mmCIF file of C-alpha atoms and ligand atoms in Angstrom:
data_model
loop_
_atom_site.group_PDB
_atom_site.id
_atom_site.type_symbol
_atom_site.label_atom_id
_atom_site.label_comp_id
_atom_site.label_asym_id
_atom_site.label_seq_id
_atom_site.Cartn_x
_atom_site.Cartn_y
_atom_site.Cartn_z
ATOM 1 C CA MET P 1 -2.673 -1.695 -17.283
ATOM 2 C CA LEU P 2 -2.852 -4.798 -14.149
ATOM 3 C CA THR P 3 -2.013 -3.429 -10.431
ATOM 4 C CA VAL P 4 -0.668 -5.300 -7.352
ATOM 5 C CA SER P 5 -1.317 -3.418 -3.987
ATOM 6 C CA LYS P 6 0.065 -4.317 -0.757
ATOM 7 C CA LEU P 7 -1.339 -8.531 -1.571
ATOM 8 C CA SER P 8 -0.781 -10.667 1.128
ATOM 9 C CA ALA P 9 -1.830 -14.064 0.913
ATOM 10 C CA SER P 10 -1.490 -17.251 3.471
ATOM 11 C CA TYR P 11 -1.858 -21.075 4.084
ATOM 12 C CA GLY P 12 -3.595 -20.486 7.748
ATOM 13 C CA ALA P 13 -0.368 -20.094 9.344
ATOM 14 C CA ILE P 14 2.164 -19.971 6.718
ATOM 15 C CA GLN P 15 2.197 -16.044 5.082
ATOM 16 C CA ALA P 16 3.141 -17.260 1.732
ATOM 17 C CA VAL P 17 2.640 -13.785 0.249
ATOM 18 C CA ARG P 18 4.304 -10.831 2.125
ATOM 19 C CA GLY P 19 3.073 -7.080 0.681
ATOM 20 C CA VAL P 20 3.730 -7.606 -3.018
ATOM 21 C CA ASP P 21 3.225 -4.839 -4.734
ATOM 22 C CA LEU P 22 3.667 -5.962 -9.029
ATOM 23 C CA GLU P 23 2.249 -3.812 -11.892
ATOM 24 C CA VAL P 24 2.124 -4.914 -15.482
ATOM 25 C CA LYS P 25 1.812 -2.146 -17.809
ATOM 26 C CA ALA P 26 -0.381 -2.654 -20.802
ATOM 27 C CA ARG P 27 0.976 -4.418 -24.538
ATOM 28 C CA SER P 28 4.263 -5.627 -21.314
ATOM 29 C CA LEU P 29 6.280 -8.850 -20.997
ATOM 30 C CA CYS P 30 6.571 -9.175 -17.061
ATOM 31 C CA VAL P 31 8.562 -11.550 -14.850
ATOM 32 C CA LEU P 32 7.834 -12.460 -11.763
ATOM 33 C CA LEU P 33 10.937 -14.720 -11.072
ATOM 34 C CA GLY P 34 12.231 -16.782 -7.317
ATOM 35 C CA SER P 35 13.485 -20.063 -6.752
ATOM 36 C CA ASN P 36 11.429 -22.767 -5.320
ATOM 37 C CA GLY P 37 8.217 -21.705 -2.549
ATOM 38 C CA ALA P 38 8.752 -18.185 -3.181
ATOM 39 C CA GLY P 39 5.230 -17.277 -3.423
ATOM 40 C CA LYS P 40 5.181 -16.564 -7.046
ATOM 41 C CA SER P 41 1.902 -19.970 -7.469
ATOM 42 C CA THR P 42 0.284 -17.969 -4.647
ATOM 43 C CA THR P 43 1.017 -14.488 -5.590
ATOM 44 C CA LEU P 44 -0.786 -15.677 -9.293
ATOM 45 C CA ARG P 45 -3.522 -18.044 -7.278
ATOM 46 C CA SER P 46 -4.516 -14.506 -5.384
ATOM 47 C CA ILE P 47 -4.532 -12.552 -8.587
ATOM 48 C CA ALA P 48 -6.540 -14.649 -10.762
ATOM 49 C CA GLY P 49 -9.420 -15.658 -7.827
ATOM 50 C CA LEU P 50 -8.367 -18.424 -7.117
ATOM 51 C CA HIS P 51 -7.149 -18.251 -3.501
ATOM 52 C CA ARG P 52 -8.754 -15.281 -1.046
ATOM 53 C CA PRO P 53 -5.641 -12.687 -0.517
ATOM 54 C CA VAL P 54 -5.121 -11.558 3.431
ATOM 55 C CA SER P 55 -5.148 -7.976 2.380
ATOM 56 C CA GLY P 56 -4.205 -5.760 -0.873
ATOM 57 C CA SER P 57 -5.653 -4.727 -3.746
ATOM 58 C CA VAL P 58 -5.622 -6.324 -7.240
ATOM 59 C CA ASN P 59 -6.533 -3.670 -10.365
ATOM 60 C CA LEU P 60 -7.413 -4.525 -13.629
ATOM 61 C CA ALA P 61 -7.946 -1.383 -15.969
ATOM 62 C CA GLY P 62 -9.154 0.439 -13.015
ATOM 63 C CA GLN P 63 -11.476 -2.827 -11.329
ATOM 64 C CA GLU P 64 -10.365 -4.344 -8.397
ATOM 65 C CA ILE P 65 -10.570 -7.772 -9.172
ATOM 66 C CA SER P 66 -9.245 -8.907 -6.437
ATOM 67 C CA ARG P 67 -12.569 -10.737 -4.562
ATOM 68 C CA LEU P 68 -14.273 -11.411 -7.846
ATOM 69 C CA SER P 69 -15.683 -15.453 -8.750
ATOM 70 C CA LEU P 70 -13.263 -16.839 -10.548
ATOM 71 C CA HIS P 71 -15.633 -16.788 -13.791
ATOM 72 C CA ARG P 72 -15.331 -13.030 -13.285
ATOM 73 C CA VAL P 73 -12.642 -12.418 -12.978
ATOM 74 C CA VAL P 74 -12.353 -14.204 -16.159
ATOM 75 C CA ARG P 75 -15.147 -11.718 -17.833
ATOM 76 C CA SER P 76 -13.293 -9.001 -16.782
ATOM 77 C CA GLY P 77 -10.168 -9.778 -19.202
ATOM 78 C CA LEU P 78 -7.744 -11.516 -16.965
ATOM 79 C CA ALA P 79 -7.099 -15.362 -18.396
ATOM 80 C CA PHE P 80 -4.513 -17.601 -15.726
ATOM 81 C CA VAL P 81 -2.681 -20.359 -16.959
ATOM 82 C CA PRO P 82 -2.005 -22.547 -13.533
ATOM 83 C CA GLU P 83 1.435 -24.251 -13.447
ATOM 84 C CA GLY P 84 0.515 -28.344 -14.245
ATOM 85 C CA ARG P 85 -1.817 -26.843 -17.311
ATOM 86 C CA MET P 86 -5.825 -27.034 -17.235
ATOM 87 C CA VAL P 87 -6.928 -29.448 -19.653
ATOM 88 C CA VAL P 88 -10.902 -31.102 -20.091
ATOM 89 C CA ALA P 89 -9.007 -34.402 -21.255
ATOM 90 C CA PRO P 90 -12.134 -36.273 -22.063
ATOM 91 C CA LEU P 91 -12.520 -33.560 -24.887
ATOM 92 C CA THR P 92 -11.075 -33.187 -28.188
ATOM 93 C CA VAL P 93 -8.533 -29.821 -28.261
ATOM 94 C CA GLU P 94 -10.898 -28.140 -30.841
ATOM 95 C CA GLU P 95 -13.894 -29.374 -27.680
ATOM 96 C CA ASN P 96 -11.665 -27.574 -25.019
ATOM 97 C CA LEU P 97 -10.976 -23.941 -27.374
ATOM 98 C CA ALA P 98 -15.129 -23.695 -27.769
ATOM 99 C CA LEU P 99 -15.499 -24.535 -24.320
ATOM 100 C CA SER P 100 -12.837 -21.818 -22.909
ATOM 101 C CA GLY P 101 -15.099 -18.967 -25.596
ATOM 102 C CA PHE P 102 -17.933 -19.756 -23.580
ATOM 103 C CA ALA P 103 -16.317 -18.309 -20.494
ATOM 104 C CA GLY P 104 -15.046 -15.433 -21.837
ATOM 105 C CA ARG P 105 -15.897 -11.408 -22.352
ATOM 106 C CA ASN P 106 -16.675 -11.662 -26.790
ATOM 107 C CA ALA P 107 -17.127 -15.721 -27.564
ATOM 108 C CA ASP P 108 -15.739 -15.544 -30.909
ATOM 109 C CA PRO P 109 -15.627 -18.522 -32.878
ATOM 110 C CA ARG P 110 -13.032 -17.051 -35.381
ATOM 111 C CA LEU P 111 -9.960 -16.950 -32.122
ATOM 112 C CA VAL P 112 -9.498 -20.933 -33.302
ATOM 113 C CA ASP P 113 -8.290 -19.819 -36.349
ATOM 114 C CA LYS P 114 -6.012 -17.163 -34.238
ATOM 115 C CA ILE P 115 -4.341 -20.322 -32.180
ATOM 116 C CA TYR P 116 -4.205 -22.402 -34.296
ATOM 117 C CA ALA P 117 -2.093 -19.936 -36.145
ATOM 118 C CA LEU P 118 0.078 -19.893 -32.775
ATOM 119 C CA PHE P 119 0.431 -23.678 -32.147
ATOM 120 C CA PRO P 120 0.249 -25.740 -35.650
ATOM 121 C CA ARG P 121 1.081 -28.750 -33.721
ATOM 122 C CA LEU P 122 -2.868 -27.818 -32.021
ATOM 123 C CA ALA P 123 -4.419 -27.696 -35.259
ATOM 124 C CA GLU P 124 -2.857 -31.071 -36.456
ATOM 125 C CA ARG P 125 -4.598 -32.522 -33.713
ATOM 126 C CA ARG P 126 -7.258 -30.570 -33.690
ATOM 127 C CA LYS P 127 -9.123 -34.166 -32.776
ATOM 128 C CA GLN P 128 -7.321 -35.308 -30.414
ATOM 129 C CA LYS P 129 -8.667 -36.056 -26.900
ATOM 130 C CA ALA P 130 -6.288 -33.865 -24.410
ATOM 131 C CA GLY P 131 -5.266 -36.524 -22.391
ATOM 132 C CA LEU P 132 -4.098 -38.414 -24.304
ATOM 133 C CA MET P 133 -1.428 -35.980 -25.670
ATOM 134 C CA SER P 134 1.866 -35.105 -24.557
ATOM 135 C CA GLY P 135 3.330 -32.919 -21.584
ATOM 136 C CA GLY P 136 3.953 -29.144 -24.483
ATOM 137 C CA GLU P 137 1.127 -29.965 -26.624
ATOM 138 C CA GLN P 138 -1.214 -29.902 -23.502
ATOM 139 C CA GLN P 139 0.345 -26.654 -22.216
ATOM 140 C CA MET P 140 0.124 -25.695 -25.756
ATOM 141 C CA LEU P 141 -3.531 -26.136 -25.471
ATOM 142 C CA ALA P 142 -3.918 -24.840 -21.774
ATOM 143 C CA ILE P 143 -2.180 -21.796 -23.243
ATOM 144 C CA GLY P 144 -4.687 -21.585 -25.665
ATOM 145 C CA ARG P 145 -7.884 -22.130 -23.319
ATOM 146 C CA ALA P 146 -6.417 -18.772 -21.962
ATOM 147 C CA LEU P 147 -6.678 -16.872 -25.654
ATOM 148 C CA MET P 148 -10.179 -17.989 -25.749
ATOM 149 C CA THR P 149 -11.207 -15.694 -23.362
ATOM 150 C CA LYS P 150 -9.969 -12.888 -25.617
ATOM 151 C CA PRO P 151 -8.048 -12.054 -22.094
ATOM 152 C CA GLN P 152 -7.108 -8.329 -21.644
ATOM 153 C CA MET P 153 -4.406 -10.059 -19.135
ATOM 154 C CA LEU P 154 -2.484 -13.256 -19.750
ATOM 155 C CA VAL P 155 -1.587 -14.593 -16.806
ATOM 156 C CA LEU P 156 0.456 -18.157 -16.810
ATOM 157 C CA ASP P 157 2.799 -20.183 -14.388
ATOM 158 C CA GLU P 158 5.732 -21.451 -15.274
ATOM 159 C CA PRO P 159 4.564 -23.206 -18.761
ATOM 160 C CA SER P 160 8.199 -24.264 -18.994
ATOM 161 C CA MET P 161 7.905 -26.586 -16.851
ATOM 162 C CA GLY P 162 9.312 -30.475 -17.890
ATOM 163 C CA LEU P 163 8.711 -29.695 -21.355
ATOM 164 C CA ALA P 164 11.576 -30.460 -23.621
ATOM 165 C CA PRO P 165 13.905 -27.836 -24.267
ATOM 166 C CA ALA P 166 12.837 -28.315 -28.224
ATOM 167 C CA ILE P 167 9.168 -27.625 -26.902
ATOM 168 C CA VAL P 168 10.086 -25.115 -24.716
ATOM 169 C CA ASP P 169 11.358 -23.352 -27.578
ATOM 170 C CA LEU P 170 7.957 -23.728 -29.064
ATOM 171 C CA VAL P 171 5.774 -22.684 -25.990
ATOM 172 C CA PHE P 172 8.089 -18.771 -25.430
ATOM 173 C CA GLN P 173 8.477 -17.879 -28.951
ATOM 174 C CA ALA P 174 3.988 -18.438 -29.151
ATOM 175 C CA ILE P 175 4.515 -15.815 -26.413
ATOM 176 C CA VAL P 176 7.024 -13.627 -27.575
ATOM 177 C CA ALA P 177 4.504 -13.661 -30.782
ATOM 178 C CA LEU P 178 1.793 -12.796 -28.703
ATOM 179 C CA HIS P 179 3.595 -10.188 -27.090
ATOM 180 C CA LYS P 180 4.633 -8.633 -30.106
ATOM 181 C CA GLU P 181 1.054 -8.403 -31.548
ATOM 182 C CA GLY P 182 0.778 -5.846 -28.204
ATOM 183 C CA GLN P 183 -0.519 -9.045 -25.493
ATOM 184 C CA SER P 184 -0.094 -7.723 -21.814
ATOM 185 C CA ILE P 185 1.335 -10.945 -20.057
ATOM 186 C CA LEU P 186 2.292 -11.838 -16.780
ATOM 187 C CA LEU P 187 5.041 -14.553 -16.314
ATOM 188 C CA VAL P 188 5.986 -16.652 -13.836
ATOM 189 C CA GLU P 189 9.678 -19.175 -15.524
ATOM 190 C CA GLN P 190 12.266 -20.800 -13.482
ATOM 191 C CA ASN P 191 14.329 -19.699 -15.961
ATOM 192 C CA ALA P 192 15.196 -17.025 -15.259
ATOM 193 C CA ALA P 193 17.701 -16.481 -19.131
ATOM 194 C CA ILE P 194 14.490 -17.323 -21.060
ATOM 195 C CA ALA P 195 12.578 -14.869 -19.108
ATOM 196 C CA LEU P 196 14.901 -11.885 -19.421
ATOM 197 C CA SER P 197 15.530 -12.368 -22.708
ATOM 198 C CA VAL P 198 11.781 -12.016 -23.005
ATOM 199 C CA CYS P 199 11.035 -9.689 -20.946
ATOM 200 C CA ASP P 200 10.112 -5.827 -20.526
ATOM 201 C CA TYR P 201 10.619 -5.785 -16.857
ATOM 202 C CA GLY P 202 10.979 -8.573 -14.061
ATOM 203 C CA TYR P 203 10.679 -8.991 -10.605
ATOM 204 C CA VAL P 204 12.165 -11.583 -8.343
ATOM 205 C CA MET P 205 10.770 -12.748 -5.363
ATOM 206 C CA ARG P 206 11.840 -14.549 -1.557
ATOM 207 C CA ARG P 207 10.271 -16.065 0.798
ATOM 208 C CA GLY P 208 6.846 -14.243 -0.246
ATOM 209 C CA GLN P 209 7.988 -10.856 -0.689
ATOM 210 C CA ILE P 210 9.845 -8.584 -3.446
ATOM 211 C CA VAL P 211 13.462 -8.347 -3.546
ATOM 212 C CA VAL P 212 14.747 -6.697 -6.907
ATOM 213 C CA GLN P 213 12.792 -5.112 -9.690
ATOM 214 C CA GLY P 214 14.083 -3.280 -13.477
ATOM 215 C CA THR P 215 14.509 -4.256 -16.952
ATOM 216 C CA PRO P 216 15.653 -7.035 -17.859
ATOM 217 C CA GLU P 217 19.654 -5.396 -18.232
ATOM 218 C CA GLU P 218 19.138 -4.500 -14.538
ATOM 219 C CA LEU P 219 18.169 -7.978 -13.837
ATOM 220 C CA ARG P 220 21.028 -9.414 -15.428
ATOM 221 C CA GLN P 221 23.862 -6.984 -13.522
ATOM 222 C CA ASN P 222 22.036 -7.665 -10.317
ATOM 223 C CA PRO P 223 24.526 -9.611 -7.765
ATOM 224 C CA GLU P 224 21.577 -11.592 -6.057
ATOM 225 C CA VAL P 225 19.959 -12.515 -9.225
ATOM 226 C CA LEU P 226 23.404 -13.439 -10.972
ATOM 227 C CA GLU P 227 24.200 -15.716 -8.606
ATOM 228 C CA ALA P 228 20.666 -17.332 -8.026
ATOM 229 C CA TYR P 229 19.469 -17.835 -11.218
ATOM 230 C CA LEU P 230 21.974 -16.916 -13.392
ATOM 231 C CA SER P 231 25.148 -18.936 -12.843
HETATM 232 N N1 ATP C 301 -1.647 -25.496 -0.754
HETATM 233 C C1 ATP C 301 -0.836 -24.681 0.150
HETATM 234 N N2 ATP C 301 -1.132 -25.260 1.343
HETATM 235 C C2 ATP C 301 -0.078 -24.929 2.372
HETATM 236 N N3 ATP C 301 1.428 -24.224 1.682
HETATM 237 C C3 ATP C 301 1.282 -23.740 0.719
HETATM 238 C C4 ATP C 301 0.658 -24.374 -0.384
HETATM 239 N N4 ATP C 301 0.655 -24.070 -1.205
HETATM 240 C C5 ATP C 301 2.284 -23.331 -1.188
HETATM 241 N N5 ATP C 301 1.963 -23.390 0.329
HETATM 242 C C6 ATP C 301 3.309 -22.787 0.582
HETATM 243 O O1 ATP C 301 3.471 -21.418 0.388
HETATM 244 C C7 ATP C 301 4.793 -21.497 -0.460
HETATM 245 C C8 ATP C 301 4.608 -20.714 -1.515
HETATM 246 O O2 ATP C 301 4.307 -21.568 -2.863
HETATM 247 P P1 ATP C 301 4.095 -20.735 -3.897
HETATM 248 O O3 ATP C 301 3.619 -22.652 -3.829
HETATM 249 O O4 ATP C 301 3.556 -20.260 -3.861
HETATM 250 O O5 ATP C 301 5.408 -20.766 -4.259
HETATM 251 P P2 ATP C 301 6.361 -21.000 -5.636
HETATM 252 O O6 ATP C 301 7.219 -19.506 -5.377
HETATM 253 O O7 ATP C 301 5.126 -21.027 -6.801
HETATM 254 O O8 ATP C 301 7.416 -22.627 -5.734
HETATM 255 P P3 ATP C 301 7.406 -23.674 -6.839
HETATM 256 O O9 ATP C 301 8.602 -22.976 -7.519
HETATM 257 O O10 ATP C 301 7.574 -24.512 -6.646
HETATM 258 O O11 ATP C 301 6.345 -23.421 -7.683
HETATM 259 C C9 ATP C 301 5.445 -22.604 0.200
HETATM 260 O O12 ATP C 301 5.982 -22.181 1.725
HETATM 261 C C10 ATP C 301 4.123 -23.738 0.537
HETATM 262 O O13 ATP C 301 4.895 -24.556 0.513
HETATM 263 MG MG1 MG C 302 4.871 -22.012 -8.598
#
């Protein structure tokens, strides 16, 4: 379980995240919604050790991780796929996956087969240099790299961003399949309709704060969510 309490984060004088509380239960898929600039990425970056919070705590399965260095956060079991993907452009698909395997807690080469089963496109392109692949393929590889670390908690920032609808479907089918297997997931997504169709629980952020939370059914009926995200 991931528990975030009273998390605040700033960029100089800009208070991007102000006292955020959220919880992702083990084996659940939790979504964080919000419009541009609401503070979603800053929340995720603070959780993942890429941005040092001003205050608050981030607890993963009983361990405080908010002030750990990035590689220690990964070793504690949290894998983050940032906005804009992170693949090593000059390396091939299989080299990218192997490299991430070393960063994890329990490097396991068999994970590669699991990732190729999840994303057959990656299997077809295993010898291809990552930098020459489409945005969708790079997103799949970025998720694959995160999975190579065998995360307890997978954290994804807008995996659908900039992708064609057919590719968004493939990426979401994979997210749903991972969730069914019991992978715990925290997902930031702009497309509320898709997000609410797959999640167990959701939070809505506005100006650095959580303003609404609930089950997908509750959120779909919430007037603010309806107006801002589903109309
Ligand atoms: N590197 C930065 N330096 C300064 N201000 C930043 C930086 N990154 C984000 N901000 C500001 O912090 C606030 C929250 O930004 P953040 O990127 O967390 O929002 P977001 O919800 O992820 O938005 P989006 O939907 O556009 O990805 C915004 O006001 C943004 O301008
Ligand atoms: Mg963002």
